XYZ file of C-alpha atoms in Angstrom:
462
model
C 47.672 16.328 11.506
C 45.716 14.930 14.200
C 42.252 15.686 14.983
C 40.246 15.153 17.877
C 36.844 15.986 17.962
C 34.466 16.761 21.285
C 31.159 17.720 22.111
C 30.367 20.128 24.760
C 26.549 19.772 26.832
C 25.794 22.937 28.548
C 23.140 22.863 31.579
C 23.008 26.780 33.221
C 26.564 27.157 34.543
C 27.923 23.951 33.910
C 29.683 22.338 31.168
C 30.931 18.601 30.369
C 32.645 17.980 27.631
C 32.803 14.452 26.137
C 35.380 13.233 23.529
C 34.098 11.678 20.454
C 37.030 10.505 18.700
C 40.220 11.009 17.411
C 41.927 10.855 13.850
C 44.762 11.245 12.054
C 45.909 12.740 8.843
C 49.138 12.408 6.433
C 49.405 14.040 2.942
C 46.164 14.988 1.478
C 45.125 12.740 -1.079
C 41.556 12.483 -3.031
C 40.529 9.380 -0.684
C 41.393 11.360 2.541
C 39.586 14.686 1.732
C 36.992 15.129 5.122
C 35.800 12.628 6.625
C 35.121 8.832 5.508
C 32.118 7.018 6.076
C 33.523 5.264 8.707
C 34.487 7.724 10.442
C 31.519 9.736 10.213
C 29.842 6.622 11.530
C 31.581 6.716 14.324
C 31.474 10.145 15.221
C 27.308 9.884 14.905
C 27.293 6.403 17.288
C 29.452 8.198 19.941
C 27.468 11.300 20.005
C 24.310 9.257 20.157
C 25.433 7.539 23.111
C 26.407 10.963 24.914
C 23.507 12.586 24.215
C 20.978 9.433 25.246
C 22.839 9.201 28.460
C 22.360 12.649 29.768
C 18.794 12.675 28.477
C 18.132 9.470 30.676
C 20.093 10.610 33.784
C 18.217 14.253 33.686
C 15.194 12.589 33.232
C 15.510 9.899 36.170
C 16.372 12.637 38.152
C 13.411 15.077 37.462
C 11.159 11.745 37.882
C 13.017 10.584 41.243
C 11.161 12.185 44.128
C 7.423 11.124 45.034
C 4.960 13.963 43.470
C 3.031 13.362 46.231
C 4.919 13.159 49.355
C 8.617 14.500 47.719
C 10.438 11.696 49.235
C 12.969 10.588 47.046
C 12.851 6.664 45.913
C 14.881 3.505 46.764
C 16.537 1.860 44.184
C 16.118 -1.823 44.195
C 18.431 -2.544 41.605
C 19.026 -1.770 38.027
C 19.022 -3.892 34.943
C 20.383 -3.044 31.024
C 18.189 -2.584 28.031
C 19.270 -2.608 24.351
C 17.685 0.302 22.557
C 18.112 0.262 18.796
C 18.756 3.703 17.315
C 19.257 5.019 13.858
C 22.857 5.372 14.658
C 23.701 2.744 16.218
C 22.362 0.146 19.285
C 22.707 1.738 22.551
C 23.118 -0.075 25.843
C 20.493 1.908 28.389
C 20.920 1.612 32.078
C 17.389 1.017 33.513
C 16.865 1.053 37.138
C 13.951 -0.134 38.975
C 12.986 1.917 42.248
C 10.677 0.958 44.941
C 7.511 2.684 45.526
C 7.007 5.486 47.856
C 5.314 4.478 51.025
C 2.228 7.014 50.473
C 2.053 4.959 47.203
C -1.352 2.488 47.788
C 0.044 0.083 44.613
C 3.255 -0.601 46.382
C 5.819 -2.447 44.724
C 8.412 -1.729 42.430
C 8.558 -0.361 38.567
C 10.848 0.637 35.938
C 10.883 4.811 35.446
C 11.755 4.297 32.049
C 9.194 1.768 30.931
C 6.948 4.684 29.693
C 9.835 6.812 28.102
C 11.044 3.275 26.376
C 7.539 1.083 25.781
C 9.677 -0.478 22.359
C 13.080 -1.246 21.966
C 13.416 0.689 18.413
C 13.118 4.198 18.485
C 10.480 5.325 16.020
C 13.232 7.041 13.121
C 14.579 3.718 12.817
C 11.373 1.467 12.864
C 10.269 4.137 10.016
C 13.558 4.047 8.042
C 12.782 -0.222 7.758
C 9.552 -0.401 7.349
C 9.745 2.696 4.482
C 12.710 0.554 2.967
C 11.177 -2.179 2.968
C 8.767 -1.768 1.129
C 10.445 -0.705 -1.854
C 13.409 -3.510 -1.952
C 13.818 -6.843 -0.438
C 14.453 -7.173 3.237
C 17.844 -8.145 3.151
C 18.376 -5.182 0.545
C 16.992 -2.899 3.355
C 19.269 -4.575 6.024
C 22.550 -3.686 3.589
C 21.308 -0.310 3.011
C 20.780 0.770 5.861
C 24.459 -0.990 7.398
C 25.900 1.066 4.361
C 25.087 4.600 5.865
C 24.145 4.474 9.163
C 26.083 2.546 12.337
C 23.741 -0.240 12.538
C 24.023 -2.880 15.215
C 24.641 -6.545 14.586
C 21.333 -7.238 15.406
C 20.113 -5.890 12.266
C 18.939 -8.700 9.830
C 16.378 -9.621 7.297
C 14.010 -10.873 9.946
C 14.164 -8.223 12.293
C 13.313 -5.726 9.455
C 10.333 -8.715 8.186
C 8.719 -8.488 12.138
C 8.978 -4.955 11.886
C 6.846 -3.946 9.079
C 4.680 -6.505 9.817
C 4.221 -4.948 13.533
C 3.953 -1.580 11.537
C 0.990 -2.674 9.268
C -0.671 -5.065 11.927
C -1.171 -1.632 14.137
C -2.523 0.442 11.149
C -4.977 -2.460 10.861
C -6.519 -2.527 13.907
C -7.131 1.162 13.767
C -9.084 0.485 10.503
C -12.726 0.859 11.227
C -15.000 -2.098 11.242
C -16.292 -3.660 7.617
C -19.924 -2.238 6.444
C -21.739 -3.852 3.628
C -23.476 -0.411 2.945
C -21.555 3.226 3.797
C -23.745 5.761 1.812
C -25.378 7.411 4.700
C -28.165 10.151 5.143
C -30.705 11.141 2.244
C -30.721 13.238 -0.742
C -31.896 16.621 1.325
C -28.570 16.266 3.364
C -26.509 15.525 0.557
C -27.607 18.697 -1.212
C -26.773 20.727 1.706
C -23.074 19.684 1.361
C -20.712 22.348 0.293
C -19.402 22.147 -3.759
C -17.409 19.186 -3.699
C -14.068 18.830 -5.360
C -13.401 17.403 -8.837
C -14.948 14.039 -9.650
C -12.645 10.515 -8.591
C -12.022 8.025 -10.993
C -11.345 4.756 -8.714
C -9.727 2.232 -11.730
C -9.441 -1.820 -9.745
C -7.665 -4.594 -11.044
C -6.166 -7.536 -9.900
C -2.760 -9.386 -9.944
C -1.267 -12.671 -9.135
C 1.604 -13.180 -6.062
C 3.086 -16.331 -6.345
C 2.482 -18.487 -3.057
C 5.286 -20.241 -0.906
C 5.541 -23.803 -1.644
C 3.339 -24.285 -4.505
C 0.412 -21.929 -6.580
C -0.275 -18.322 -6.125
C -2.985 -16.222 -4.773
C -4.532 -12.930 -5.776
C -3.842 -9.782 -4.886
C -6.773 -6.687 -6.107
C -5.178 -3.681 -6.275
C -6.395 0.305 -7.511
C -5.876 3.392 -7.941
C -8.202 6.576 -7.197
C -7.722 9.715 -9.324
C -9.329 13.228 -8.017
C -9.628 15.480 -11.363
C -8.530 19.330 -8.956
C -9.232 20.402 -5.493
C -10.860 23.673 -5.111
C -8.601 25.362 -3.404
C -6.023 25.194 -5.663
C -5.702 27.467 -8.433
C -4.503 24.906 -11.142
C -6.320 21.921 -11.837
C -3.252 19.319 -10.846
C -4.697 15.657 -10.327
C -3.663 13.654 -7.377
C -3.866 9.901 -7.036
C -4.058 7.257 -3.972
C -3.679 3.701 -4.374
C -4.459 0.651 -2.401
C -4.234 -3.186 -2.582
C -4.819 -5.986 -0.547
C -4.922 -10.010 -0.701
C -8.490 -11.174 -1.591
C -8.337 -14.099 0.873
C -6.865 -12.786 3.750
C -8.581 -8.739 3.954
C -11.393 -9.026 6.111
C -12.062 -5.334 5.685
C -11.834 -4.762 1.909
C -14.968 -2.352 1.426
C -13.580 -0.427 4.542
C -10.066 0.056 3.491
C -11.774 1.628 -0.478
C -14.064 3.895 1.612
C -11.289 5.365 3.896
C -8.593 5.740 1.050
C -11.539 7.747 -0.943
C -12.607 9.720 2.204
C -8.543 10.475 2.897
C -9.218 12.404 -0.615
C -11.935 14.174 0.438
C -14.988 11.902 -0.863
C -18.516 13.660 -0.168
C -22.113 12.428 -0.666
C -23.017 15.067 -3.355
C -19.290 14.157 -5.145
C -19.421 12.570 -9.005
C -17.257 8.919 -8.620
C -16.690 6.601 -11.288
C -15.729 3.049 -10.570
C -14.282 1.292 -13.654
C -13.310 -2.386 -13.324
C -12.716 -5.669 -15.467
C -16.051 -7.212 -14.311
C -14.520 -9.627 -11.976
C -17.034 -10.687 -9.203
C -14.228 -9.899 -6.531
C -13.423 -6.641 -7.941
C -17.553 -5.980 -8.755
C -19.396 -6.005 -5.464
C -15.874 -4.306 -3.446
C -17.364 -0.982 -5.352
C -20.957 -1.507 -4.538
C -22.952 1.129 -2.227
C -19.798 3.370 -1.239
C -20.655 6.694 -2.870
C -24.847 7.778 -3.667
C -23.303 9.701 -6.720
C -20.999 7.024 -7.807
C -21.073 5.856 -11.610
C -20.082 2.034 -12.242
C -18.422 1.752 -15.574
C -16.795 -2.068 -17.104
C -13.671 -1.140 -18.476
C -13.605 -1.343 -22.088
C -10.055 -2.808 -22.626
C -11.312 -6.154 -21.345
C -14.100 -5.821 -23.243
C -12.490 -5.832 -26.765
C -9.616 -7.931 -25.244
C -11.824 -11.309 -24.885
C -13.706 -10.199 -28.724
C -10.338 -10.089 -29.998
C -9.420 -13.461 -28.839
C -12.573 -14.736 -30.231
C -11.505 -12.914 -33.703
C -8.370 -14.919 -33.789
C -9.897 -18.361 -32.893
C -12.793 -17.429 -35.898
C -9.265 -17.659 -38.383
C -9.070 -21.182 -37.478
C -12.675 -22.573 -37.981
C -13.259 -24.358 -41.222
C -14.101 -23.051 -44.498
C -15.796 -25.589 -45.832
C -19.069 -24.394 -43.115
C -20.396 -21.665 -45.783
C -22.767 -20.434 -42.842
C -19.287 -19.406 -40.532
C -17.644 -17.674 -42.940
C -18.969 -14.631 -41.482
C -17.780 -15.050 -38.454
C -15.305 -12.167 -38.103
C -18.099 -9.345 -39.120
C -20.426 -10.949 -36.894
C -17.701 -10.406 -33.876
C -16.943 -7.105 -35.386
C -20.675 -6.060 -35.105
C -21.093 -7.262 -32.112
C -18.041 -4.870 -31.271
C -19.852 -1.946 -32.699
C -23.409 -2.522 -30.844
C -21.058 -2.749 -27.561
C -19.247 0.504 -28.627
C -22.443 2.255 -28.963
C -24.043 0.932 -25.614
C -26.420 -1.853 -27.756
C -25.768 -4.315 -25.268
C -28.700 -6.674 -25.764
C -27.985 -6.400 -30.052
C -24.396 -7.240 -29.191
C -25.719 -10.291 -27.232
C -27.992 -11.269 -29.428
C -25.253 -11.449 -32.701
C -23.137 -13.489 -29.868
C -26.780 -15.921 -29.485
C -27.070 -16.488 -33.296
C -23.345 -17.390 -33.582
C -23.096 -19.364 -30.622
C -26.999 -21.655 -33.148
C -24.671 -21.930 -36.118
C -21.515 -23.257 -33.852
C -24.163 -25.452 -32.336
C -25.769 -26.162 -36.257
C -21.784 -26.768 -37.484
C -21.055 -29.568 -35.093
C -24.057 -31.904 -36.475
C -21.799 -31.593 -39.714
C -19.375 -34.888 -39.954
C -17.100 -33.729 -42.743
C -15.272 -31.065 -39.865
C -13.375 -31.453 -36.345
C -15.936 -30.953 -34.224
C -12.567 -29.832 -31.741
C -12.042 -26.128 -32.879
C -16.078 -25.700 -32.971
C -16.426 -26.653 -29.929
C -13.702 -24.465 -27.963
C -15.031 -21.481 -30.392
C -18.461 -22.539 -29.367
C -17.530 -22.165 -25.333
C -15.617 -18.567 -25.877
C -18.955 -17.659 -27.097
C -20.889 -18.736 -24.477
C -18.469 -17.569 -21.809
C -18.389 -14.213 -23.742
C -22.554 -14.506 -23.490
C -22.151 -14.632 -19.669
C -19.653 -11.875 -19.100
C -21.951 -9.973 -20.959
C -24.733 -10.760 -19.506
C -23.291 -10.230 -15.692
C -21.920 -6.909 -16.403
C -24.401 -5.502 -18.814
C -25.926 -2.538 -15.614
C -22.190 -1.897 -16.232
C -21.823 -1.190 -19.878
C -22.075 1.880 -21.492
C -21.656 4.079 -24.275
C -18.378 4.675 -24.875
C -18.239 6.154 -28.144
C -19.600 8.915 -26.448
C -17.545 8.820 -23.603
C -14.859 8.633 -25.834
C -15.594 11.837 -27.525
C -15.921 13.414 -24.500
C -12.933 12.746 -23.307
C -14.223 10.410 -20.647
C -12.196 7.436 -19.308
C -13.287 4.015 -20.619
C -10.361 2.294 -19.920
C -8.505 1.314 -16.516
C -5.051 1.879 -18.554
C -3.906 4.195 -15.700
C -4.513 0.885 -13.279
C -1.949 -1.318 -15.164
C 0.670 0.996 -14.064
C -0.328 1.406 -10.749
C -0.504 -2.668 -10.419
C 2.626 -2.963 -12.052
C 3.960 -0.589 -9.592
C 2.316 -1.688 -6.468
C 2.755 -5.221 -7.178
C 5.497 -6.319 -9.790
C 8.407 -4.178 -8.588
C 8.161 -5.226 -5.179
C 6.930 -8.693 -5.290
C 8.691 -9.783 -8.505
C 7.303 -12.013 -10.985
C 10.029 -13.168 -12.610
C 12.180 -14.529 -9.624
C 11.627 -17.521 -7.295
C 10.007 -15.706 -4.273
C 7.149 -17.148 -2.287
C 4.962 -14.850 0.313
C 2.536 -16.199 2.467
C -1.313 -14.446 2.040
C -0.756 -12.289 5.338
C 2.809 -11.340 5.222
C 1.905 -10.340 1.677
C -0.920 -8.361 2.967
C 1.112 -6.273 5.634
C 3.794 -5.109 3.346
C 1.379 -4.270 0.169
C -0.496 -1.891 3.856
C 2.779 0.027 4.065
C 3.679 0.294 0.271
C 0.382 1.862 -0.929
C 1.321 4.536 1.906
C 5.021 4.982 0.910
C 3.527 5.486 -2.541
C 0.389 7.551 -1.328
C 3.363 9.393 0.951
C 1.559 8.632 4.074
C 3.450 6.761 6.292
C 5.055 9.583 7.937
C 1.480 11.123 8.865
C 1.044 7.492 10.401
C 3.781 7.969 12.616
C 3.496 11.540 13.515
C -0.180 9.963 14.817
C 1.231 7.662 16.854
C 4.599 9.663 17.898
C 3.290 13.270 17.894
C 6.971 14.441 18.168
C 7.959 12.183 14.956
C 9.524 14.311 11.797
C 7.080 17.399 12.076
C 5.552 18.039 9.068
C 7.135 20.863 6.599
């Protein structure tokens, strides 16, 4: 059996039909059932080239003639541009005409340097850049060879300049960095309409390693809104966001516009909960009036239960530390309870005897004195983050957050699965940057709203 397929283009009375291919078939087996993927490959490259060409000839012909005068144009000559499509790289005839005389500019142009300012059409630069960001660049370059009819021209590179291009445009649209975005006063705010439910904005930070030698870090966080309003079920819906601490020049401005994309109001309860970080502590700073600044708890505990271990290790024969490990687990309950300056003050009395202990030669002064700068460090982070600490027994028992749990996963998921730990791979500050800008919005699923604003006819939305 031989098949041969065609495709027919009908303008008013005429027809043309173009052949697309041709192919043969024996005894019907499994393997030959349909079509292969070759095949179908095929098919989809010659039909794109059909199609493109009659779109380009009708529209050099509509655009011909002078609008003012009607005079049709010269052609000077003609030159041909590669145009990378999803199915396939297409060879484009593009002439260049000669200005009508009427025309003050004079001169030639190209008719088709408007319809064709890039030379990837915009379902293929979204296809890489969306790829991209989930699996390695030459993964995406495979992929996409696997399915579609993808040029030679395709490689790891290509795809790399691509979603940099991508990102570097979103981030020149971002609005300038502010040091202070709560505007108006508490009259206006109170004229607001009901807001939605409150946002819980969890940051945290992670580590990428560097090319050539070290690593850098990257902050990264993730915004919960409680309900909308207008739905009828309370459903929670998240954002996320990252970028590298010493490359983002607009770090405060990218937090405000991810919380405004979720509907962020003036009169709207926030709650920022971080691990006390400096970075991660002033980024949250004078964003929301309403906002509530909360140190997360788990990092709390985390550095008293390192201190609990080390306090196995001091020695016995110091009658006055033997009560180290209810001392730590007081201070634990004072900082449960929102007794900041009681838990301080336990840490202050333990950090005298440490100080008392070392005078004594009949112990290593070695263990005393790392136990002895824990304490002191833990003193500090106290004492930094204390407008920061508050009660979360009762937060706890009403079913408040206290812990930025929920921003583990989302670092894990922003960071580790892309940018892999465990492997060999070294990024560069801004290339990390750009792809961590378009895989917060493949997570957030906004990267096809960031097309369809700079193609209007891109993928309408459902």
């Amino acid at each position: 059996m031989q098949i041969r397929l065609q495709v027919t283009l009908i303008e008013g009375d005429q027809k043309d039909v173009h052949d697309l291919g041709s192919f043969e078939r024996g005894n019907l087996t499994f393997e030959t059932l349909g079509l292969s993927l070759e095949e179908g490959k095929a098919v989809l490259h010659a039909f794109q080239t059909v199609l493109m060409e009659r779109q380009i000839s009708q529209q050099l012909e509509g655009v011909r003639s002078c609008p003012d005068c009607g005079v049709q144009r010269r052609m000077k000559g003609h030159h041909h541009v590669l145009l990378r499509t999803v199915y396939g790289d297409i060879l484009v005839n593009s002439p260049r005409w000669w200005r009508c005389a009427c025309d003050v500019q004079g001169g030639t142009f190209s008719p088709l340097s408007s319809l064709m300012p890039e030379n990837t059409t915009p379902e293929l630069l979204f296809l890489q850049t969306k790829w991209a960001s989930m699996v390695s660049y030459g993964a995406t370059v495979d992929l996409l060879r696997d399915v579609l009819p993808m040029g030679k021209t395709l490689n790891a590179e290509t795809v790399r300049k691509h979603v940099h291009r991508v990102a570097q445009r979103a981030e020149d649209a971002l609005g300038a960095e502010q040091a202070f975005f709560v505007e108006g006063c508490q009259q206006d705010w109170n004229a607001l309409p009901m807001p939605d439910g409150p946002l819980t904005v969890g940051i945290d930070g992670g580590f990428v390693r560097a090319r050539g030698k070290g690593w850098f870090e990257v902050i990264a966080g993730k915004s919960i809104l409680a309900f909308k309003r207008t739905q009828i079920e309370d459903q929670p819906s998240s954002k996320t966001f990252a970028f590298v601490t010493t490359h983002d020049q607009k770090p405060r401005r990218r937090l405000f516009e991810m919380l405004r994309s979720q509907g962020m109001q003036e009169n709207q309860a926030v709650t920022f909960m971080s691990d006390g970080g400096d970075n991660v502590r002033n980024l949250q700073l004078y964003l929301s009036p309403n906002a509530e600044h909360v140190l997360d708890w788990f990092h709390v505990t985390m550095r008293l239960t390192v201190l609990g271990q080390m306090a196995r290790g001091l020695p016995r024969e110091i009658e006055a530390l033997n009560d180290v490990p209810e001392r730590l687990e007081r201070t634990k309950h004072h900082l449960w309870h929102g007794h900041v300056g009681q838990g301080r003050e336990e840490l202050s009395d333990l950090e005298m005897e440490l100080s008392s202990a070392l005078d004594s030669p009949q112990v290593d002064p070695a263990c005393l004195r790392k136990m002895k700068k824990y304490v002191v460090e833990m003193m500090g982070y106290i004492g930094n983050n204390k407008a920061y600490m508050v009660n979360y027994g009762e937060r706890y028992r009403a079913g408040e957050r206290i812990s930025t749990g929920f921003v583990e996963s989302a670092v894990n998921q922003i960071i580790s699965k892309r940018f892999v730990k465990k492997q060999s791979m070294g990024w560069t500050p801004r290339g990390a940057h750009l792809l961590l800008q378009i895989r917060t919005r493949v997570i957030n699923n906004e990267l096809e709203d960031l097309f369809r604003q700079w193609y209007p006819a891109f993928r309408k939305a459902a």
